Amino acid sequence: MNYRRINLKLKHPLAFWSAFPDPSERVFWYDSQKQTLIIASQRLTTVQEKGIKNYPYVFYSQSFFEQVKGELWQDMGNEIIAFKHYYIQTKTDSYVLSCDPLPDIKDQETVLQHHSYEEEAPEYTEWVKLYKKLQENITSGKTVKIVASREVKFTSLTPFNVEAILERLVQNNPGAFIFAYHKSGKTFLGASPEILVQKTGNQVLSYALAGTMPRALENGAQLLLKDSKNLQEHQIVVQKIKEKLLEKVSQVKIEQTDIMTLKNVYHLQTVLKAKAGEHSLIDWTKHLHPTPALGGHPSRAALDFLRANEKHERGLYAAPLGLIDSQGNGTIIVAIRSALLKDKACYAYAGCGIVAASDCQAEFDETKIKLKTILEAL
């Protein structure tokens, strides 16, 4: 496919997103670590993996579970998509790659709309029921860790403004990957700190990100590095990612465990690196998902429990998504700190890892802190 380059420097990049209203399909991707923004607009075609090389970038996503139940998440994910237009902004350059005429782009500032919304009744009673089942499962020896999640619905008097929410997500979450995928009147968006797998040439890396402490807690980072419950939870993830990598390579480099500092929480983080070998980014994604940071351990038993006992559909929450370039390089994150917007409804998601030493109330409070990523953007 032939794309022409058009020099375009926007003071307000979200103007490119706004220039393609419904029914245009769109992707927003901001890598704050590299300060690179890509906005893809208007679906061109669905691509087979061998055809990725024919497009500047493709958007890849897969649902958390292989099959999606219920109407809310229907037709979202499990595709490789090429687009007609790509707006690319780096620290040194700004341009469009397009295979079709562009609409008029008005470089207008995003109005940071404040949303008035109501939360559905708190679900702590349901959480307690789920937690008891979790601990029974762990005590029986079926699992060591399960990552439980909550879906919290917020309703606004007016439709949620995606551009305003994305603007705030970028402002509020340095170090994270800000993403949005809009299709059929629904927008899935968030600010994820977690890389499932990143491929650059013949190198791949993955984040083990598990173990959490509120930033509001005095000396929270130091406490997290010494907390036995969180260290156990984190080590399960490190070990399992290492084992999965070693199924395809002969050597894995494990860096020192450190603290990832986010706006509202601290996380334990360990980076693992290996040679990519003959395996593609999508191969690695399918091989590693879900890590014990998103599903649990042992994986199959934890996933079976979640499928049977979580009442909501995860859809793309905690699932792999990202952009892949024509060389097969890219970053696939897990879509946490996220929400699905549909008209006046916002379905926000948050999860936490449960082990034998967990506390029911503390884990529920952890999900409330994680939900702040979305609520502060509203």
Short mmCIF file of C-alpha atoms in Angstrom, two decimals:
data_model
loop_
_atom_site.label_atom_id
_atom_site.label_comp_id
_atom_site.label_asym_id
_atom_site.label_seq_id
_atom_site.Cartn_x
_atom_site.Cartn_y
_atom_site.Cartn_z
CA MET A 1 0.00 0.00 0.00
CA ASN A 2 1.35 3.42 -0.98
CA TYR A 3 1.26 6.08 1.72
CA ARG A 4 2.29 9.66 1.05
CA ARG A 5 3.97 11.77 3.68
CA ILE A 6 2.39 15.13 4.52
CA ASN A 7 4.20 17.47 6.87
CA LEU A 8 1.73 18.53 9.55
CA LYS A 9 2.57 20.07 12.90
CA LEU A 10 -0.36 20.38 15.27
CA LYS A 11 -0.19 22.41 18.44
CA HIS A 12 -3.19 20.40 19.63
CA PRO A 13 -2.74 16.84 18.29
CA LEU A 14 -6.16 15.66 19.44
CA ALA A 15 -7.52 17.86 16.65
CA PHE A 16 -6.52 15.00 14.34
CA TRP A 17 -8.67 12.57 16.36
CA SER A 18 -11.59 15.04 16.31
CA ALA A 19 -11.37 15.46 12.53
CA PHE A 20 -12.72 11.91 12.07
CA PRO A 21 -16.10 11.67 13.83
CA ASP A 22 -18.29 8.56 13.90
CA PRO A 23 -18.42 6.14 12.24
CA SER A 24 -14.65 6.44 11.75
CA GLU A 25 -12.64 3.85 13.64
CA ARG A 26 -9.66 5.37 15.47
CA VAL A 27 -6.66 4.51 17.65
CA PHE A 28 -4.77 6.87 19.98
CA TRP A 29 -1.34 5.77 21.19
CA TYR A 30 1.04 7.86 23.29
CA ASP A 31 4.29 6.38 24.54
CA SER A 32 5.29 8.87 27.24
CA GLN A 33 8.65 7.15 27.74
CA LYS A 34 9.70 7.89 24.14
CA GLN A 35 7.40 10.94 23.82
CA THR A 36 5.93 9.49 20.64
CA LEU A 37 2.30 9.98 19.63
CA ILE A 38 0.48 8.08 16.89
CA ILE A 39 -3.17 8.62 15.98
CA ALA A 40 -4.60 6.22 13.40
CA SER A 41 -7.90 7.02 11.70
CA GLN A 42 -10.34 5.29 9.34
CA ARG A 43 -10.01 1.51 9.05
CA LEU A 44 -8.49 0.49 5.74
CA THR A 45 -8.46 -3.28 6.08
CA THR A 46 -8.03 -6.24 8.38
CA VAL A 47 -4.53 -7.66 7.99
CA GLN A 48 -3.06 -11.14 8.29
CA GLU A 49 0.19 -11.22 10.25
CA LYS A 50 2.33 -11.78 7.15
CA GLY A 51 0.89 -8.58 5.65
CA ILE A 52 1.98 -6.25 8.47
CA LYS A 53 5.04 -5.21 6.43
CA ASN A 54 2.79 -3.45 3.88
CA TYR A 55 1.57 -0.76 6.30
CA PRO A 56 3.32 1.92 8.39
CA TYR A 57 1.65 0.61 11.54
CA VAL A 58 -1.08 -1.83 12.44
CA PHE A 59 -3.16 -2.00 15.59
CA TYR A 60 -3.23 -5.37 17.31
CA SER A 61 -5.54 -6.41 20.13
CA GLN A 62 -6.87 -9.59 21.64
CA SER A 63 -9.52 -10.07 24.28
CA PHE A 64 -8.51 -11.26 27.75
CA PHE A 65 -10.37 -14.54 27.27
CA GLU A 66 -10.49 -16.27 23.90
CA GLN A 67 -14.25 -15.85 23.64
CA VAL A 68 -16.20 -12.72 24.58
CA LYS A 69 -19.61 -13.10 26.15
CA GLY A 70 -22.33 -10.47 26.34
CA GLU A 71 -23.16 -7.47 24.17
CA LEU A 72 -20.96 -4.78 25.73
CA TRP A 73 -17.66 -6.07 24.30
CA GLN A 74 -18.92 -7.59 21.06
CA ASP A 75 -16.74 -6.88 17.98
CA MET A 76 -14.01 -5.23 20.09
CA GLY A 77 -10.56 -6.77 19.60
CA ASN A 78 -9.01 -9.93 18.16
CA GLU A 79 -7.92 -8.24 14.94
CA ILE A 80 -4.92 -6.73 13.18
CA ILE A 81 -6.09 -3.46 11.63
CA ALA A 82 -4.45 -1.13 9.10
CA PHE A 83 -5.70 2.45 8.80
CA LYS A 84 -5.87 5.02 6.02
CA HIS A 85 -4.25 7.85 7.99
CA TYR A 86 -1.54 8.03 10.65
CA TYR A 87 -0.57 11.22 12.45
CA ILE A 88 2.91 10.78 13.95
CA GLN A 89 4.53 13.18 16.39
CA THR A 90 7.97 12.59 17.92
CA LYS A 91 10.35 14.83 19.85
CA THR A 92 11.83 16.01 16.55
CA ASP A 93 9.21 15.50 13.84
CA SER A 94 5.50 15.78 13.05
CA TYR A 95 3.76 14.43 9.93
CA VAL A 96 0.93 12.36 8.44
CA LEU A 97 1.18 9.15 6.45
CA SER A 98 -1.95 8.80 4.32
CA CYS A 99 -3.27 6.68 1.45
CA ASP A 100 -6.48 8.71 1.05
CA PRO A 101 -7.43 12.42 0.96
CA LEU A 102 -7.39 14.05 4.38
CA PRO A 103 -10.34 15.97 5.79
CA ASP A 104 -9.86 19.52 6.99
CA ILE A 105 -7.84 19.47 10.24
CA LYS A 106 -8.69 22.40 12.53
CA ASP A 107 -5.92 22.83 15.09
CA GLN A 108 -8.24 23.60 17.98
CA GLU A 109 -7.47 23.25 21.66
CA THR A 110 -9.26 20.47 23.54
CA VAL A 111 -11.85 21.81 25.96
CA LEU A 112 -11.19 20.11 29.29
CA GLN A 113 -14.78 19.29 30.06
CA HIS A 114 -15.64 18.34 33.64
CA HIS A 115 -18.05 15.43 33.78
CA SER A 116 -20.80 15.10 36.35
CA TYR A 117 -21.46 11.44 37.01
CA GLU A 118 -22.99 9.04 39.49
CA GLU A 119 -21.53 5.72 40.61
CA GLU A 120 -23.64 2.63 40.91
CA ALA A 121 -24.08 1.41 44.48
CA PRO A 122 -20.80 0.13 45.98
CA GLU A 123 -20.40 -3.61 45.53
CA TYR A 124 -18.40 -4.47 48.66
CA THR A 125 -20.82 -7.23 49.67
CA GLU A 126 -20.30 -8.92 46.30
CA TRP A 127 -16.54 -8.40 46.65
CA VAL A 128 -16.56 -10.20 50.03
CA LYS A 129 -18.37 -13.17 48.47
CA LEU A 130 -15.83 -13.34 45.64
CA TYR A 131 -12.91 -12.95 48.05
CA LYS A 132 -14.10 -15.86 50.20
CA LYS A 133 -14.30 -18.09 47.12
CA LEU A 134 -10.80 -16.92 46.13
CA GLN A 135 -9.32 -17.83 49.49
CA GLU A 136 -11.07 -21.20 49.48
CA ASN A 137 -9.52 -21.89 46.08
CA ILE A 138 -6.05 -20.88 47.30
CA THR A 139 -6.37 -22.80 50.59
CA SER A 140 -7.37 -25.95 48.70
CA GLY A 141 -4.10 -25.76 46.78
CA LYS A 142 -5.71 -25.26 43.36
CA THR A 143 -4.03 -21.85 42.97
CA VAL A 144 -1.35 -19.75 44.65
CA LYS A 145 -2.53 -16.40 43.29
CA ILE A 146 -5.62 -15.10 41.46
CA VAL A 147 -6.01 -11.60 40.05
CA ALA A 148 -9.58 -10.51 40.72
CA SER A 149 -11.12 -7.47 39.04
CA ARG A 150 -14.04 -5.11 39.45
CA GLU A 151 -16.24 -3.40 36.86
CA VAL A 152 -17.68 -0.13 38.19
CA LYS A 153 -20.31 1.72 36.17
CA PHE A 154 -20.51 5.50 36.20
CA THR A 155 -23.35 7.36 34.48
CA SER A 156 -23.11 10.96 33.25
CA LEU A 157 -25.86 13.45 32.46
CA THR A 158 -24.18 14.06 29.09
CA PRO A 159 -22.05 11.84 26.82
CA PHE A 160 -18.46 11.46 27.95
CA ASN A 161 -15.98 13.64 26.04
CA VAL A 162 -13.22 11.33 24.81
CA GLU A 163 -10.82 14.10 23.78
CA ALA A 164 -10.97 15.75 27.21
CA ILE A 165 -10.42 12.43 28.97
CA LEU A 166 -7.43 11.58 26.76
CA GLU A 167 -5.92 15.02 27.34
CA ARG A 168 -6.10 14.52 31.10
CA LEU A 169 -4.78 10.97 30.90
CA VAL A 170 -1.69 12.28 29.12
CA GLN A 171 -1.25 15.12 31.61
CA ASN A 172 -1.76 12.94 34.68
CA ASN A 173 0.24 9.82 33.82
CA PRO A 174 3.89 10.41 32.93
CA GLY A 175 5.66 7.12 32.28
CA ALA A 176 2.47 5.35 31.16
CA PHE A 177 1.15 4.32 27.75
CA ILE A 178 -2.00 6.31 26.97
CA PHE A 179 -4.30 4.47 24.59
CA ALA A 180 -7.76 4.62 23.08
CA TYR A 181 -9.59 2.47 20.57
CA HIS A 182 -12.85 3.79 19.15
CA LYS A 183 -15.25 1.59 17.23
CA SER A 184 -19.02 1.48 16.69
CA GLY A 185 -19.80 4.27 19.15
CA LYS A 186 -17.66 2.79 21.94
CA THR A 187 -14.24 3.91 23.14
CA PHE A 188 -11.90 1.80 25.23
CA LEU A 189 -9.18 3.94 26.79
CA GLY A 190 -6.72 4.12 29.66
CA ALA A 191 -3.20 4.75 30.91
CA SER A 192 -1.30 1.50 31.36
CA PRO A 193 2.14 1.33 33.01
CA GLU A 194 2.69 -2.31 32.03
CA ILE A 195 4.46 -3.74 28.99
CA LEU A 196 3.58 -7.33 28.19
CA VAL A 197 6.24 -7.54 25.50
CA GLN A 198 8.24 -5.01 23.51
CA LYS A 199 10.24 -6.01 20.43
CA THR A 200 13.09 -3.96 18.98
CA GLY A 201 15.01 -5.82 16.31
CA ASN A 202 16.12 -9.11 17.84
CA GLN A 203 15.50 -7.99 21.43
CA VAL A 204 12.36 -8.48 23.51
CA LEU A 205 11.58 -7.27 27.00
CA SER A 206 8.70 -7.75 29.39
CA TYR A 207 7.66 -6.09 32.64
CA ALA A 208 6.94 -8.06 35.77
CA LEU A 209 4.70 -5.54 37.51
CA ALA A 210 3.02 -6.76 40.68
CA GLY A 211 2.87 -5.57 44.26
CA THR A 212 1.24 -2.24 45.10
CA MET A 213 1.40 0.42 47.79
CA PRO A 214 -0.52 3.74 47.90
CA ARG A 215 1.60 6.84 47.30
CA ALA A 216 -0.37 8.56 50.04
CA LEU A 217 1.30 6.23 52.56
CA GLU A 218 4.39 7.74 54.16
CA ASN A 219 7.56 5.93 53.05
CA GLY A 220 5.36 3.77 50.80
CA ALA A 221 8.14 2.90 48.37
CA GLN A 222 10.49 1.69 51.10
CA LEU A 223 7.69 -0.26 52.78
CA LEU A 224 6.79 -1.93 49.49
CA LEU A 225 10.33 -3.17 48.95
CA LYS A 226 10.18 -4.93 52.34
CA ASP A 227 6.57 -6.13 52.36
CA SER A 228 6.46 -9.95 52.36
CA LYS A 229 2.98 -10.25 50.85
CA ASN A 230 3.79 -7.96 47.92
CA LEU A 231 7.24 -9.48 47.41
CA GLN A 232 5.70 -12.96 47.21
CA GLU A 233 3.09 -11.76 44.72
CA HIS A 234 5.78 -10.08 42.63
CA GLN A 235 8.16 -13.04 42.64
CA ILE A 236 5.43 -15.32 41.30
CA VAL A 237 5.15 -13.04 38.26
CA VAL A 238 8.92 -12.74 37.73
CA GLN A 239 9.42 -16.50 37.90
CA LYS A 240 6.56 -17.33 35.56
CA ILE A 241 7.56 -14.77 32.90
CA LYS A 242 11.11 -16.14 33.09
CA GLU A 243 9.84 -19.70 32.60
CA LYS A 244 7.66 -18.66 29.65
CA LEU A 245 10.56 -16.82 27.99
CA LEU A 246 12.84 -19.83 28.49
CA GLU A 247 10.37 -22.00 26.59
CA LYS A 248 11.47 -20.14 23.43
CA VAL A 249 15.00 -18.89 24.23
CA SER A 250 18.07 -20.25 26.02
CA GLN A 251 18.86 -17.24 28.20
CA VAL A 252 16.93 -14.53 30.03
CA LYS A 253 18.38 -11.44 31.70
CA ILE A 254 16.53 -10.39 34.85
CA GLU A 255 17.19 -6.86 36.02
CA GLN A 256 17.06 -5.72 39.63
CA THR A 257 13.63 -5.28 41.17
CA ASP A 258 12.85 -1.61 41.58
CA ILE A 259 9.97 0.77 42.26
CA MET A 260 7.73 2.16 39.53
CA THR A 261 6.26 5.44 40.74
CA LEU A 262 2.85 6.41 39.35
CA LYS A 263 0.47 9.22 40.25
CA ASN A 264 -1.45 7.30 42.91
CA VAL A 265 0.52 4.11 43.60
CA TYR A 266 3.94 2.49 43.77
CA HIS A 267 4.51 -0.85 42.04
CA LEU A 268 7.29 -3.41 42.28
CA GLN A 269 8.85 -3.70 38.82
CA THR A 270 11.35 -6.12 37.32
CA VAL A 271 12.37 -5.96 33.65
CA LEU A 272 13.17 -9.23 31.86
CA LYS A 273 15.03 -9.28 28.52
CA ALA A 274 15.78 -11.95 25.92
CA LYS A 275 16.57 -12.50 22.25
CA ALA A 276 13.48 -12.48 20.02
CA GLY A 277 14.84 -15.22 17.79
CA GLU A 278 12.54 -16.26 14.97
CA HIS A 279 9.42 -15.36 16.91
CA SER A 280 7.28 -12.34 15.99
CA LEU A 281 5.86 -9.79 18.41
CA ILE A 282 2.44 -11.41 18.05
CA ASP A 283 3.97 -14.85 18.71
CA TRP A 284 5.46 -13.53 21.94
CA THR A 285 2.21 -11.81 22.90
CA LYS A 286 0.16 -14.96 22.56
CA HIS A 287 2.82 -16.96 24.37
CA LEU A 288 3.08 -14.65 27.41
CA HIS A 289 -0.56 -13.63 27.91
CA PRO A 290 -1.84 -13.70 30.56
CA THR A 291 1.00 -13.32 33.03
CA PRO A 292 0.33 -14.03 36.73
CA ALA A 293 0.06 -10.24 37.13
CA LEU A 294 -3.23 -10.31 35.19
CA GLY A 295 -4.64 -13.82 35.62
CA GLY A 296 -2.93 -15.73 38.39
CA HIS A 297 -0.89 -18.85 39.04
CA PRO A 298 -1.15 -21.62 38.02
CA SER A 299 -2.59 -19.90 34.97
CA ARG A 300 -5.20 -22.40 33.79
CA ALA A 301 -6.70 -22.95 37.24
CA ALA A 302 -6.79 -19.20 37.92
CA LEU A 303 -8.44 -18.44 34.57
CA ASP A 304 -11.01 -21.18 35.07
CA PHE A 305 -11.88 -19.66 38.44
CA LEU A 306 -12.20 -16.15 37.02
CA ARG A 307 -14.34 -17.26 34.10
CA ALA A 308 -16.69 -19.04 36.47
CA ASN A 309 -16.83 -16.45 39.26
CA GLU A 310 -16.30 -12.91 37.94
CA LYS A 311 -19.74 -11.62 37.01
CA HIS A 312 -18.56 -9.07 34.44
CA GLU A 313 -16.92 -9.63 31.07
CA ARG A 314 -13.29 -8.49 30.92
CA GLY A 315 -13.29 -7.87 27.17
CA LEU A 316 -10.14 -5.87 26.42
CA TYR A 317 -9.51 -5.02 30.08
CA ALA A 318 -6.08 -6.39 31.17
CA ALA A 319 -5.68 -7.76 27.64
CA PRO A 320 -2.86 -7.20 25.12
CA LEU A 321 -3.00 -4.32 22.65
CA GLY A 322 -0.59 -2.01 20.86
CA LEU A 323 0.93 -0.82 17.60
CA ILE A 324 3.33 -2.81 15.40
CA ASP A 325 5.41 -1.13 12.69
CA SER A 326 6.23 -2.46 9.22
CA GLN A 327 9.44 -4.05 10.55
CA GLY A 328 7.51 -6.07 13.11
CA ASN A 329 8.73 -3.96 16.04
CA GLY A 330 6.46 -2.40 18.62
CA THR A 331 5.08 -2.41 22.14
CA ILE A 332 2.21 -4.54 23.38
CA ILE A 333 0.85 -3.40 26.72
CA VAL A 334 -1.77 -4.91 28.98
CA ALA A 335 -4.77 -2.60 29.04
CA ILE A 336 -5.12 -1.89 32.75
CA ARG A 337 -6.17 1.41 34.41
CA SER A 338 -8.84 1.47 31.75
CA ALA A 339 -12.50 2.06 30.96
CA LEU A 340 -15.04 1.47 28.20
CA LEU A 341 -17.14 4.51 27.29
CA LYS A 342 -20.49 4.17 25.59
CA ASP A 343 -22.73 7.23 25.32
CA LYS A 344 -23.40 8.37 28.90
CA ALA A 345 -21.98 5.23 30.54
CA CYS A 346 -18.42 4.62 31.70
CA TYR A 347 -17.45 1.08 32.69
CA ALA A 348 -14.19 1.40 34.65
CA TYR A 349 -12.00 -1.58 35.56
CA ALA A 350 -9.47 -2.31 38.29
CA GLY A 351 -7.90 -5.48 39.63
CA CYS A 352 -5.61 -6.78 42.34
CA GLY A 353 -3.62 -9.92 43.01
CA ILE A 354 -4.92 -12.14 45.80
CA VAL A 355 -2.61 -14.53 47.67
CA ALA A 356 -3.05 -16.37 50.96
CA ALA A 357 -1.71 -13.42 52.96
CA SER A 358 -4.07 -10.88 51.36
CA ASP A 359 -6.65 -8.85 53.28
CA CYS A 360 -10.15 -8.46 51.86
CA GLN A 361 -10.68 -4.79 52.72
CA ALA A 362 -7.13 -3.80 51.76
CA GLU A 363 -7.50 -5.39 48.32
CA PHE A 364 -10.85 -3.67 47.75
CA ASP A 365 -9.25 -0.35 48.74
CA GLU A 366 -6.42 -1.03 46.28
CA THR A 367 -8.91 -1.30 43.41
CA LYS A 368 -10.44 2.03 44.48
CA ILE A 369 -7.02 3.69 44.29
CA LYS A 370 -6.40 2.20 40.84
CA LEU A 371 -9.78 3.48 39.63
CA LYS A 372 -8.53 7.02 40.29
CA THR A 373 -6.59 6.91 37.01
CA ILE A 374 -9.90 7.03 35.14
CA LEU A 375 -11.90 9.13 37.62
CA GLU A 376 -9.28 11.89 37.71
CA ALA A 377 -9.44 12.02 33.91
CA LEU A 378 -13.20 12.59 34.06
#
